[in-house]
Amino acid sequence: GENVEQHPSTLSVQEGDSAVIKCTYSDSASNYFPWYKQELGKRPQLIIDIRSNVGEKKDQRIAVTLNKTAKHFSLHITETQPEDSAVYFCAASIGGGFKTIFGAGTRLFVKA
Amino acid sequence: DAGVIQSPRHEVTEMGQEVTLRCKPISGHNSLFWYRQTMMRGLELLIYFNNNVPIDDSGMPEDRFSAKMPNASFSTLKIQPSEPRDSAVYFCASSFASGDEQQYFGPGTRLTVT
């Protein structure tokens, strides 16, 4: 069945460093790849998304890249800040209104 | 807009009891999703609806779980009978499938079955 693998499960960085989270998906029909941030005790919230017709997207300190051939996509956070500490989930679907498979999550710690 | 609304926010019940979780999606959204989140299994899609019709319920763990969406503004997830292993946070999310596609999550219902 469909699967999304996410690595690493835990990531600890120093404030100001960059953080990279990588995901691999199995369903070649997937064409929508959102990333969610979940702070402790709160709901997941979308931080950035990318569609299959785009290879890269950037929003301030956050960027996402997509390699459809390899079925890989990655989240890059630059100049990390303590408030970036949270669990980050990648996901894949054939569209936002359809079945969405989430990765297992990456717990990011940013040390001040 | 108030966003996705879920009730109750917390539910504590005894094993064997029936539990009903409720969700009101964002007005105008035509897709609704139910997720379960646990430390062990992460965020799992249980079922989703498009235009009030269940499309895929392959994530529903057992026949004890059922979900309905009688109209565009209301959905329920029912567990009968409940078991301790059903303890989790249950999220409802909605999206506009033909629009920005982003799923908006509700605050979740924390269910504890003793």
CSV table of C-alpha atoms in Angstrom, one decimal:
chain,number,residue,atom,x,y,z
A,1,GLY,CA,0.0,0.0,0.0
A,2,GLU,CA,0.9,3.7,0.0
A,3,ASN,CA,3.7,4.6,2.3
A,4,VAL,CA,5.7,7.7,3.4
A,5,GLU,CA,9.0,7.3,5.1
A,6,GLN,CA,10.4,10.2,7.1
A,7,HIS,CA,14.0,10.7,8.5
A,8,PRO,CA,15.3,11.4,10.9
A,9,SER,CA,12.9,10.7,13.7
A,10,THR,CA,14.7,13.1,16.0
A,11,LEU,CA,16.9,16.1,15.1
A,12,SER,CA,18.8,18.4,17.4
A,13,VAL,CA,20.5,21.5,16.1
A,14,GLN,CA,22.0,24.6,17.5
A,15,GLU,CA,20.2,27.9,17.1
A,16,GLY,CA,21.1,29.5,13.9
A,17,ASP,CA,22.0,26.2,12.2
A,18,SER,CA,20.0,24.6,9.4
A,19,ALA,CA,17.8,21.6,9.7
A,20,VAL,CA,16.9,19.2,6.9
A,21,ILE,CA,14.1,16.5,7.1
A,22,LYS,CA,13.7,14.0,4.3
A,23,CYS,CA,10.8,12.0,3.1
A,24,THR,CA,10.2,9.2,0.5
A,25,TYR,CA,6.9,8.2,-0.9
A,26,SER,CA,5.8,5.1,-2.7
A,27,ASP,CA,2.7,6.0,-4.7
A,28,SER,CA,3.9,7.5,-8.0
A,29,ALA,CA,0.4,9.1,-8.5
A,30,SER,CA,1.0,11.4,-5.6
A,31,ASN,CA,1.2,15.0,-6.7
A,32,TYR,CA,0.6,17.1,-3.5
A,33,PHE,CA,3.2,17.2,-0.7
A,34,PRO,CA,2.3,19.3,2.4
A,35,TRP,CA,4.4,19.7,5.5
A,36,TYR,CA,2.8,20.2,8.9
A,37,LYS,CA,4.3,21.5,12.2
A,38,GLN,CA,2.8,20.3,15.4
A,39,GLU,CA,3.7,22.0,18.7
A,40,LEU,CA,3.2,20.1,21.9
A,41,GLY,CA,-0.4,19.6,22.7
A,42,LYS,CA,-1.6,21.4,19.6
A,43,ARG,CA,-3.0,20.5,16.2
A,44,PRO,CA,-0.9,20.0,13.1
A,45,GLN,CA,-0.7,23.2,11.0
A,46,LEU,CA,0.5,23.5,7.4
A,47,ILE,CA,3.7,25.4,7.0
A,48,ILE,CA,4.5,24.8,3.4
A,49,ASP,CA,3.3,22.6,0.5
A,50,ILE,CA,4.5,21.8,-3.0
A,51,ARG,CA,2.9,20.3,-6.0
A,52,SER,CA,4.5,17.9,-8.5
A,53,ASN,CA,4.8,20.5,-11.2
A,54,VAL,CA,7.3,22.4,-9.1
A,55,GLY,CA,10.8,21.3,-8.0
A,56,GLU,CA,11.3,23.8,-5.2
A,57,LYS,CA,9.4,26.3,-3.2
A,58,LYS,CA,10.6,28.8,-0.6
A,59,ASP,CA,8.9,30.8,2.1
A,60,GLN,CA,11.2,32.9,4.2
A,61,ARG,CA,13.4,30.5,6.2
A,62,ILE,CA,11.5,27.4,5.0
A,63,ALA,CA,12.0,25.7,1.7
A,64,VAL,CA,10.9,22.4,0.2
A,65,THR,CA,12.4,20.5,-2.6
A,66,LEU,CA,10.8,17.7,-4.7
A,67,ASN,CA,12.5,15.0,-6.8
A,68,LYS,CA,9.6,13.1,-8.5
A,69,THR,CA,11.9,10.7,-10.3
A,70,ALA,CA,13.4,9.5,-7.0
A,71,LYS,CA,10.1,10.1,-5.1
A,72,HIS,CA,12.0,12.2,-2.5
A,73,PHE,CA,11.0,15.5,-1.0
A,74,SER,CA,12.7,17.4,1.7
A,75,LEU,CA,12.1,20.3,4.2
A,76,HIS,CA,14.9,22.8,4.8
A,77,ILE,CA,14.8,25.2,7.7
A,78,THR,CA,17.5,27.8,7.8
A,79,GLU,CA,18.6,30.1,10.7
A,80,THR,CA,16.7,27.9,13.1
A,81,GLN,CA,15.2,29.5,16.2
A,82,PRO,CA,14.0,27.9,19.5
A,83,GLU,CA,10.4,28.4,18.4
A,84,ASP,CA,11.0,26.1,15.5
A,85,SER,CA,11.2,23.3,18.1
A,86,ALA,CA,8.2,21.0,17.3
A,87,VAL,CA,7.3,17.8,15.5
A,88,TYR,CA,7.3,18.1,11.7
A,89,PHE,CA,5.2,15.8,9.5
A,90,CYS,CA,5.6,15.3,5.7
A,91,ALA,CA,2.6,13.9,3.8
A,92,ALA,CA,1.7,12.8,0.3
A,93,SER,CA,-1.6,12.6,-1.6
A,94,ILE,CA,-3.1,12.8,-5.1
A,95,GLY,CA,-4.6,16.1,-4.1
A,96,GLY,CA,-5.6,17.9,-0.9
A,97,GLY,CA,-9.1,16.5,-0.9
A,98,PHE,CA,-8.0,12.9,-1.2
A,99,LYS,CA,-6.3,10.3,0.9
A,100,THR,CA,-3.3,11.7,2.6
A,101,ILE,CA,-0.5,9.5,4.0
A,102,PHE,CA,1.6,11.1,6.7
A,103,GLY,CA,5.2,10.3,7.6
A,104,ALA,CA,6.0,9.2,11.1
A,105,GLY,CA,7.2,12.7,12.1
A,106,THR,CA,10.5,14.3,13.1
A,107,ARG,CA,11.0,15.8,16.5
A,108,LEU,CA,13.1,18.9,16.0
A,109,PHE,CA,15.0,20.4,19.0
A,110,VAL,CA,16.6,23.8,18.5
A,111,LYS,CA,19.0,24.6,21.3
A,112,ALA,CA,19.5,28.2,22.3
B,1,ASP,CA,-14.4,31.7,10.5
B,2,ALA,CA,-14.1,29.6,13.7
B,3,GLY,CA,-12.1,26.9,12.0
B,4,VAL,CA,-12.8,23.2,12.4
B,5,ILE,CA,-14.7,22.6,15.6
B,6,GLN,CA,-14.5,19.3,17.5
B,7,SER,CA,-16.3,18.2,20.6
B,8,PRO,CA,-15.7,17.1,23.2
B,9,ARG,CA,-12.1,18.2,23.7
B,10,HIS,CA,-11.5,15.6,26.3
B,11,GLU,CA,-13.4,12.3,26.9
B,12,VAL,CA,-12.7,9.8,29.7
B,13,THR,CA,-14.8,6.6,29.5
B,14,GLU,CA,-14.8,3.1,30.8
B,15,MET,CA,-14.1,0.1,28.6
B,16,GLY,CA,-17.2,-1.1,26.9
B,17,GLN,CA,-18.9,2.2,26.7
B,18,GLU,CA,-19.9,3.9,23.5
B,19,VAL,CA,-18.0,7.0,22.5
B,20,THR,CA,-19.1,9.6,20.0
B,21,LEU,CA,-16.8,12.3,18.7
B,22,ARG,CA,-18.2,15.2,16.7
B,23,CYS,CA,-16.8,17.5,14.1
B,24,LYS,CA,-18.0,20.6,12.3
B,25,PRO,CA,-15.9,21.4,9.2
B,26,ILE,CA,-15.1,24.9,7.9
B,27,SER,CA,-18.1,26.2,6.0
B,28,GLY,CA,-17.7,25.7,2.3
B,29,HIS,CA,-15.2,22.8,2.6
B,30,ASN,CA,-16.2,19.6,0.8
B,31,SER,CA,-13.7,17.1,2.2
B,32,LEU,CA,-13.5,15.9,5.7
B,33,PHE,CA,-10.9,13.6,7.3
B,34,TRP,CA,-10.7,11.7,10.6
B,35,TYR,CA,-7.3,11.0,12.0
B,36,ARG,CA,-6.0,9.2,15.1
B,37,GLN,CA,-2.7,10.1,16.7
B,38,THR,CA,-0.7,8.0,19.1
B,39,MET,CA,2.9,7.9,20.1
B,40,MET,CA,3.3,4.4,18.8
B,41,ARG,CA,1.5,4.7,15.5
B,42,GLY,CA,1.8,8.4,14.7
B,43,LEU,CA,-0.9,10.2,12.7
B,44,GLU,CA,-3.2,7.7,10.9
B,45,LEU,CA,-6.0,8.5,8.5
B,46,LEU,CA,-9.1,6.6,9.6
B,47,ILE,CA,-11.7,7.7,7.0
B,48,TYR,CA,-12.4,10.6,4.7
B,49,PHE,CA,-15.5,12.0,3.0
B,50,ASN,CA,-15.9,14.0,-0.2
B,51,ASN,CA,-19.2,15.9,-0.5
B,52,ASN,CA,-20.5,13.9,2.5
B,53,VAL,CA,-19.8,10.6,0.9
B,54,PRO,CA,-17.3,8.2,2.5
B,55,ILE,CA,-14.5,7.6,0.0
B,56,ASP,CA,-12.0,5.5,1.8
B,57,ASP,CA,-12.5,3.8,5.2
B,58,SER,CA,-9.6,1.4,4.9
B,59,GLY,CA,-7.9,3.0,7.9
B,60,MET,CA,-10.8,2.2,10.2
B,61,PRO,CA,-9.2,-0.3,12.6
B,62,GLU,CA,-12.2,-2.5,13.4
B,63,ASP,CA,-15.9,-2.8,13.0
B,64,ARG,CA,-16.2,-1.1,16.4
B,65,PHE,CA,-15.4,2.1,14.6
B,66,SER,CA,-18.0,3.9,12.4
B,67,ALA,CA,-18.2,7.3,10.9
B,68,LYS,CA,-21.1,9.3,9.4
B,69,MET,CA,-21.5,12.6,7.6
B,70,PRO,CA,-25.2,13.3,7.4
B,71,ASN,CA,-24.7,16.8,6.0
B,72,ALA,CA,-21.9,19.2,4.9
B,73,SER,CA,-21.6,20.7,8.3
B,74,PHE,CA,-21.4,17.8,10.7
B,75,SER,CA,-19.6,14.4,11.1
B,76,THR,CA,-19.4,11.9,13.8
B,77,LEU,CA,-16.9,9.1,14.7
B,78,LYS,CA,-18.3,6.5,16.9
B,79,ILE,CA,-16.5,3.7,18.8
B,80,GLN,CA,-18.7,1.0,20.2
B,81,PRO,CA,-17.7,-0.7,22.4
B,82,SER,CA,-14.6,1.2,23.4
B,83,GLU,CA,-11.3,-0.4,24.5
B,84,PRO,CA,-8.3,0.9,26.4
B,85,ARG,CA,-6.2,0.7,23.2
B,86,ASP,CA,-8.5,3.2,21.5
B,87,SER,CA,-7.0,5.8,23.8
B,88,ALA,CA,-5.5,8.5,21.5
B,89,VAL,CA,-6.1,12.0,20.2
B,90,TYR,CA,-8.6,12.1,17.4
B,91,PHE,CA,-8.4,14.9,14.9
B,92,CYS,CA,-10.9,16.0,12.3
B,93,ALA,CA,-9.7,18.0,9.3
B,94,SER,CA,-11.4,19.6,6.4
B,95,SER,CA,-10.3,21.0,3.0
B,96,PHE,CA,-11.7,22.5,-0.2
B,97,ALA,CA,-10.6,19.8,-2.7
B,98,SER,CA,-10.9,22.1,-5.7
B,99,GLY,CA,-9.3,25.1,-3.9
B,100,ASP,CA,-6.1,25.5,-2.0
B,101,GLU,CA,-6.2,21.9,-0.9
B,102,GLN,CA,-4.8,22.6,2.5
B,103,GLN,CA,-6.2,20.5,5.3
B,104,TYR,CA,-7.2,22.5,8.3
B,105,PHE,CA,-7.1,20.5,11.5
B,106,GLY,CA,-9.5,20.8,14.5
B,107,PRO,CA,-8.1,21.0,18.0
B,108,GLY,CA,-8.6,17.3,18.5
B,109,THR,CA,-10.4,15.1,21.1
B,110,ARG,CA,-8.2,13.4,23.7
B,111,LEU,CA,-9.9,10.1,24.4
B,112,THR,CA,-9.0,8.0,27.4
B,113,VAL,CA,-10.6,4.6,27.9
B,114,THR,CA,-10.0,3.1,31.3
